[in-house]
Coordinates of N, CA and C in Angstrom, one line a residue:
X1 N -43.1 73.3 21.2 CA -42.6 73.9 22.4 C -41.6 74.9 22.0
X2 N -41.7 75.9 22.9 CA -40.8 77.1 22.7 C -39.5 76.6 23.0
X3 N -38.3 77.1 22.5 CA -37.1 76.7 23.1 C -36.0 78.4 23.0
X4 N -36.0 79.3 23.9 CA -35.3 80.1 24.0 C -34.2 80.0 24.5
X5 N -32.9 79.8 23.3 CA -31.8 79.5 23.8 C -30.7 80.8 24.4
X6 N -30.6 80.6 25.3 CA -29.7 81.7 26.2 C -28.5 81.4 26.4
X7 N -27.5 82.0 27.0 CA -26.2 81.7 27.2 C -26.3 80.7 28.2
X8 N -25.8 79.5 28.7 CA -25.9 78.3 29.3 C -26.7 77.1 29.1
X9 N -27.6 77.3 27.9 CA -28.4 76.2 27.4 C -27.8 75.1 27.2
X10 N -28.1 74.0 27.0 CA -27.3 72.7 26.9 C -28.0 71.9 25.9
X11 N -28.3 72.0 25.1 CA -29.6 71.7 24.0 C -29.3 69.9 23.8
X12 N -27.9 69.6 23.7 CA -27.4 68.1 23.6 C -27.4 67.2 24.4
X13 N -26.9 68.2 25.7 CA -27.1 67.3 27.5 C -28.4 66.8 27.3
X14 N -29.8 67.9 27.0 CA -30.8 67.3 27.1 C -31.5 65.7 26.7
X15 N -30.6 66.0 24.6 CA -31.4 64.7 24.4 C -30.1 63.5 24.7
X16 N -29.4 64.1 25.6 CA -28.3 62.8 25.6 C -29.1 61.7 26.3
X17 N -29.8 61.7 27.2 CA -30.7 60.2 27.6 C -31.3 59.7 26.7
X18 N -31.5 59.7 25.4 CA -32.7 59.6 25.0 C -31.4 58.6 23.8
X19 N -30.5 58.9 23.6 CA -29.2 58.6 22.5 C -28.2 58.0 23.2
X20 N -27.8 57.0 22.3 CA -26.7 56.3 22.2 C -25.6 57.1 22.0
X21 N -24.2 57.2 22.7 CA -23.4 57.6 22.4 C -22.1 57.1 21.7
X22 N -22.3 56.2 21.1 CA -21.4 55.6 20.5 C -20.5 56.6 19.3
X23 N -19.4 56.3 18.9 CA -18.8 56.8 18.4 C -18.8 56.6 17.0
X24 N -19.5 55.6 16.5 CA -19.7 55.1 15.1 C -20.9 55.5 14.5
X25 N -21.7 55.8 15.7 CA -23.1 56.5 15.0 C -23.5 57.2 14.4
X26 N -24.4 57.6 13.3 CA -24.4 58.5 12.4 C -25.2 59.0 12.9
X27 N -26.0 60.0 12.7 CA -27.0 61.0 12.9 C -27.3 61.7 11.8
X28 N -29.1 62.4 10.7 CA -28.9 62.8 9.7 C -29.3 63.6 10.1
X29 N -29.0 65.4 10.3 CA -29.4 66.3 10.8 C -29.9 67.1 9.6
X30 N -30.6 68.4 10.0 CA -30.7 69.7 9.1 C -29.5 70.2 8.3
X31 N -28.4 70.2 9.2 CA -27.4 71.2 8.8 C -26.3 71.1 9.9
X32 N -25.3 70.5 9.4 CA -25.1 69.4 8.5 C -25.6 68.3 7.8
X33 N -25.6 68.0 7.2 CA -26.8 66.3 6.6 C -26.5 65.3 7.2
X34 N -25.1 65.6 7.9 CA -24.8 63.9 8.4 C -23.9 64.3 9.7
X35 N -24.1 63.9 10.9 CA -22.8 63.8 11.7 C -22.6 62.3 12.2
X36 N -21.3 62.2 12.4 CA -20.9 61.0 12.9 C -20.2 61.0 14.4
X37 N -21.1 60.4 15.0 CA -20.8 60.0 16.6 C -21.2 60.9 17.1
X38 N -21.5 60.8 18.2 CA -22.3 61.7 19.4 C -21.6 62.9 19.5
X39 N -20.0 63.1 19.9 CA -19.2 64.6 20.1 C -19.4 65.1 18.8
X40 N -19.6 64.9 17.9 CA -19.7 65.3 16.2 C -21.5 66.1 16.4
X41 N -21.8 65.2 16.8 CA -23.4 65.7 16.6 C -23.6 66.7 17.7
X42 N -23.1 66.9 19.2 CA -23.3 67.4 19.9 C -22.6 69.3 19.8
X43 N -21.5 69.1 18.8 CA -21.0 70.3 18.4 C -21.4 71.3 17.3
X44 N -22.2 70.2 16.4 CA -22.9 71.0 15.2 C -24.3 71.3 16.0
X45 N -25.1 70.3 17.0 CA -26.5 71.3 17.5 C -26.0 72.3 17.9
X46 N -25.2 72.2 19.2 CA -24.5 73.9 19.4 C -24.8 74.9 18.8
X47 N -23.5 74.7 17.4 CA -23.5 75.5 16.5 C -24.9 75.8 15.9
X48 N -25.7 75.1 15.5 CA -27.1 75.2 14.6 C -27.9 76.1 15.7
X49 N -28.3 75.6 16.7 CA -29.1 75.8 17.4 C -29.0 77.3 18.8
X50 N -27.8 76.8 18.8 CA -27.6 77.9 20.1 C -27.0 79.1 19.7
X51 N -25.6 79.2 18.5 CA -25.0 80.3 17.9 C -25.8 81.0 16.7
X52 N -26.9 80.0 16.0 CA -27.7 80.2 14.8 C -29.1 81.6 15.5
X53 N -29.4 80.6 16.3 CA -31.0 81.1 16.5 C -31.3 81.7 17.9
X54 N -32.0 82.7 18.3 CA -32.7 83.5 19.2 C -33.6 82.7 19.6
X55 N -34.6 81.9 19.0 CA -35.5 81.3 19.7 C -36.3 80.2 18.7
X56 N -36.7 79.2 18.8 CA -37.3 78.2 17.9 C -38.8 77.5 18.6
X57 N -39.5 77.3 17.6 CA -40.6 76.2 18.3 C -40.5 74.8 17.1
X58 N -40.7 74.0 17.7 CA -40.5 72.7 17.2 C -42.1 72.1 17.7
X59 N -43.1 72.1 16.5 CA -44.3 71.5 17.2 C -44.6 70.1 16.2
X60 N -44.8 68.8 16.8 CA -44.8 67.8 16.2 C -46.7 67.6 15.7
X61 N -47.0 66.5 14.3 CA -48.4 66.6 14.1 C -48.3 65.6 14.8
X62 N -49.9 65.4 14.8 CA -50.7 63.8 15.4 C -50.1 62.8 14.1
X63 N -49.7 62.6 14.1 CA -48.8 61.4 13.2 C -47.9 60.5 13.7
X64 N -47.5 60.6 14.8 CA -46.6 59.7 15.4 C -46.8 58.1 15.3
X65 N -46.1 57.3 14.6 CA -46.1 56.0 14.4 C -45.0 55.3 15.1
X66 N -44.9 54.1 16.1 CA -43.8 53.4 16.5 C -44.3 52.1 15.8
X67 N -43.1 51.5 15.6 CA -43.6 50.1 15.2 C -41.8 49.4 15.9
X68 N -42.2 48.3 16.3 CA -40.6 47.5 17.5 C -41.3 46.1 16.8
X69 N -39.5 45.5 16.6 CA -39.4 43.8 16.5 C -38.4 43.9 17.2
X70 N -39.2 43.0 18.0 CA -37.4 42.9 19.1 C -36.8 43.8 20.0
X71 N -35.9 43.9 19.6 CA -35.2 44.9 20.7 C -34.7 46.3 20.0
X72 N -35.4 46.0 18.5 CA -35.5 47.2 17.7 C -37.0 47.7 17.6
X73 N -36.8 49.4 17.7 CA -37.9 50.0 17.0 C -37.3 51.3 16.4
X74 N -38.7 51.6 15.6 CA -38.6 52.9 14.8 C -39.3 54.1 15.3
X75 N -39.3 54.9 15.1 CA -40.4 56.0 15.3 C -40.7 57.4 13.8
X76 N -41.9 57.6 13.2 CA -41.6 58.1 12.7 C -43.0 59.7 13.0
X77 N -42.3 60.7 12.7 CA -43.4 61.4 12.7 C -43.0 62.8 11.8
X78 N -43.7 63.5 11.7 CA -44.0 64.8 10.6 C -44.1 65.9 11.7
X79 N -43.6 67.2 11.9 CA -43.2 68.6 12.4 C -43.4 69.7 11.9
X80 N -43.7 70.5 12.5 CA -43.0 72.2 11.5 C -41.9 72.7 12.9
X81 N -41.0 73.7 11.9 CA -40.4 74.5 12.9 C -40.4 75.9 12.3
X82 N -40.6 76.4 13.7 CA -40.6 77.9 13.4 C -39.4 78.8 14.1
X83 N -38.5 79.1 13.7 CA -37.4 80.1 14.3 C -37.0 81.6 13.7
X84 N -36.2 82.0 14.9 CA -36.0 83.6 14.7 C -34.3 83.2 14.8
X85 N -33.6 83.6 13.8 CA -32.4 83.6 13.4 C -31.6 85.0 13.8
X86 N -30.3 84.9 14.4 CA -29.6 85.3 15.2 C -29.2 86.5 14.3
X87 N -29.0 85.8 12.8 CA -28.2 86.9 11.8 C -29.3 87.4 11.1
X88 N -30.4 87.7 11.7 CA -31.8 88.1 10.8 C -32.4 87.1 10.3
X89 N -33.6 88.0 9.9 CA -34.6 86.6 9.1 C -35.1 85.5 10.3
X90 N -36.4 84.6 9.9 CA -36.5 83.6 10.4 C -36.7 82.7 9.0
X91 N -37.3 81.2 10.3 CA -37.0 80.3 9.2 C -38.5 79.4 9.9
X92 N -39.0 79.2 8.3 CA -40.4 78.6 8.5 C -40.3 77.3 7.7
X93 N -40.5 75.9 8.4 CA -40.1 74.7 7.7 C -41.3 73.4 8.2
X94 N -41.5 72.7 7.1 CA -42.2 71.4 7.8 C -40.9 70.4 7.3
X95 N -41.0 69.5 8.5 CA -40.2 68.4 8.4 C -40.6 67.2 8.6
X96 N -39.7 66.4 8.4 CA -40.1 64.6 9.2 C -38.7 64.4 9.9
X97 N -39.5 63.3 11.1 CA -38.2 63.0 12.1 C -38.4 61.0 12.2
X98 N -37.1 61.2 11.5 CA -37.3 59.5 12.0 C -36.1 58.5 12.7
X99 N -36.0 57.9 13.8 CA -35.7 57.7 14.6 C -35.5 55.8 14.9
X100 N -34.2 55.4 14.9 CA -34.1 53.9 15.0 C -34.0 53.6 16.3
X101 N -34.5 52.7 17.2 CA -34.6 52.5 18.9 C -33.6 51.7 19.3
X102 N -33.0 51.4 20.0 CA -32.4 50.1 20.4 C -32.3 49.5 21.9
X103 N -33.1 48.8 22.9 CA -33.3 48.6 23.8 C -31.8 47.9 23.9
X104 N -31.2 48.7 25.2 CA -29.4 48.2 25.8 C -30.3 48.3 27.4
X105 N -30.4 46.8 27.8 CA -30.7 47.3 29.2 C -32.2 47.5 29.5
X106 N -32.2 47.8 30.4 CA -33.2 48.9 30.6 C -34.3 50.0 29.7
X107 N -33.1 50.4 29.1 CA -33.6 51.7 28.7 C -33.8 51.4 26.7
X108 N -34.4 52.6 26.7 CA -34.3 52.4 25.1 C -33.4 53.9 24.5
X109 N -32.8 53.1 23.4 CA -31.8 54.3 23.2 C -32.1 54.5 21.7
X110 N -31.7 56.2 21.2 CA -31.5 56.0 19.8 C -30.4 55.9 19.3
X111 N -30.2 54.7 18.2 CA -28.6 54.6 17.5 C -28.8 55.1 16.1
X112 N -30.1 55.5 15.6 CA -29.6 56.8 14.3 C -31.0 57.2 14.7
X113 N -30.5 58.6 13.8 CA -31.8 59.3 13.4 C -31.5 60.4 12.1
X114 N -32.8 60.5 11.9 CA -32.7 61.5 10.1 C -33.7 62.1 10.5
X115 N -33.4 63.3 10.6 CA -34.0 64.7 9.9 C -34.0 65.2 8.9
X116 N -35.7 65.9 8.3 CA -35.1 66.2 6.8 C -36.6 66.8 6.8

């Protein structure tokens, strides 16, 4: 999916439903390798995503695996991204995204994740 970030984009608001916000949580991102707690994580996408890049696609392969015990699950799947960088250049990458679940409630939340 295309993502053309403009002035007012909210890139973090978005996956805030989807995440736990706790303050002890780590997160393993691109760039930085590690943030800790949701305001930590939500200020380096910013920076990565919104002040970095003109425009990104993020397209995930047929690989998506979940596996849940309990009130835990995982998810893992394989990506490429494609972006056009703000200070020139783009940036051409395959990745993996994997993802720890934790059902609070209702909902299912993530309390980590690693990118890489």
């Amino acid at each position: 999916m295309d993502r053309p970030w403009g002035r007012g984009a909210q890139v973090p608001d978005n996956a805030a439903k989807y995440c736990a916000t706790d303050a002890g949580l780590v997160f393993h991102d691109l760039d930085p390798m590690q943030y800790h707690g949701w305001a930590e994580y939500t200020a380096g996408v910013m920076k990565t995503f919104i002040d970095g890049m003109c425009r990104s696609r993020f397209v995930p392969n047929d690989n998506l695996k979940v596996t849940r015990r309990g009130t835990v699950a995982w998810t893992t799947v394989t990506f490429q991204i494609s972006a056009k960088l703000k200070a020139g250049g783009s940036l051409e990458l395959d990745g993996r995204h994997t993802a720890i679940w934790e059902r609070r409630g209702e909902k299912w939340l993530i309390v980590h994740e690693r990118l890489s």
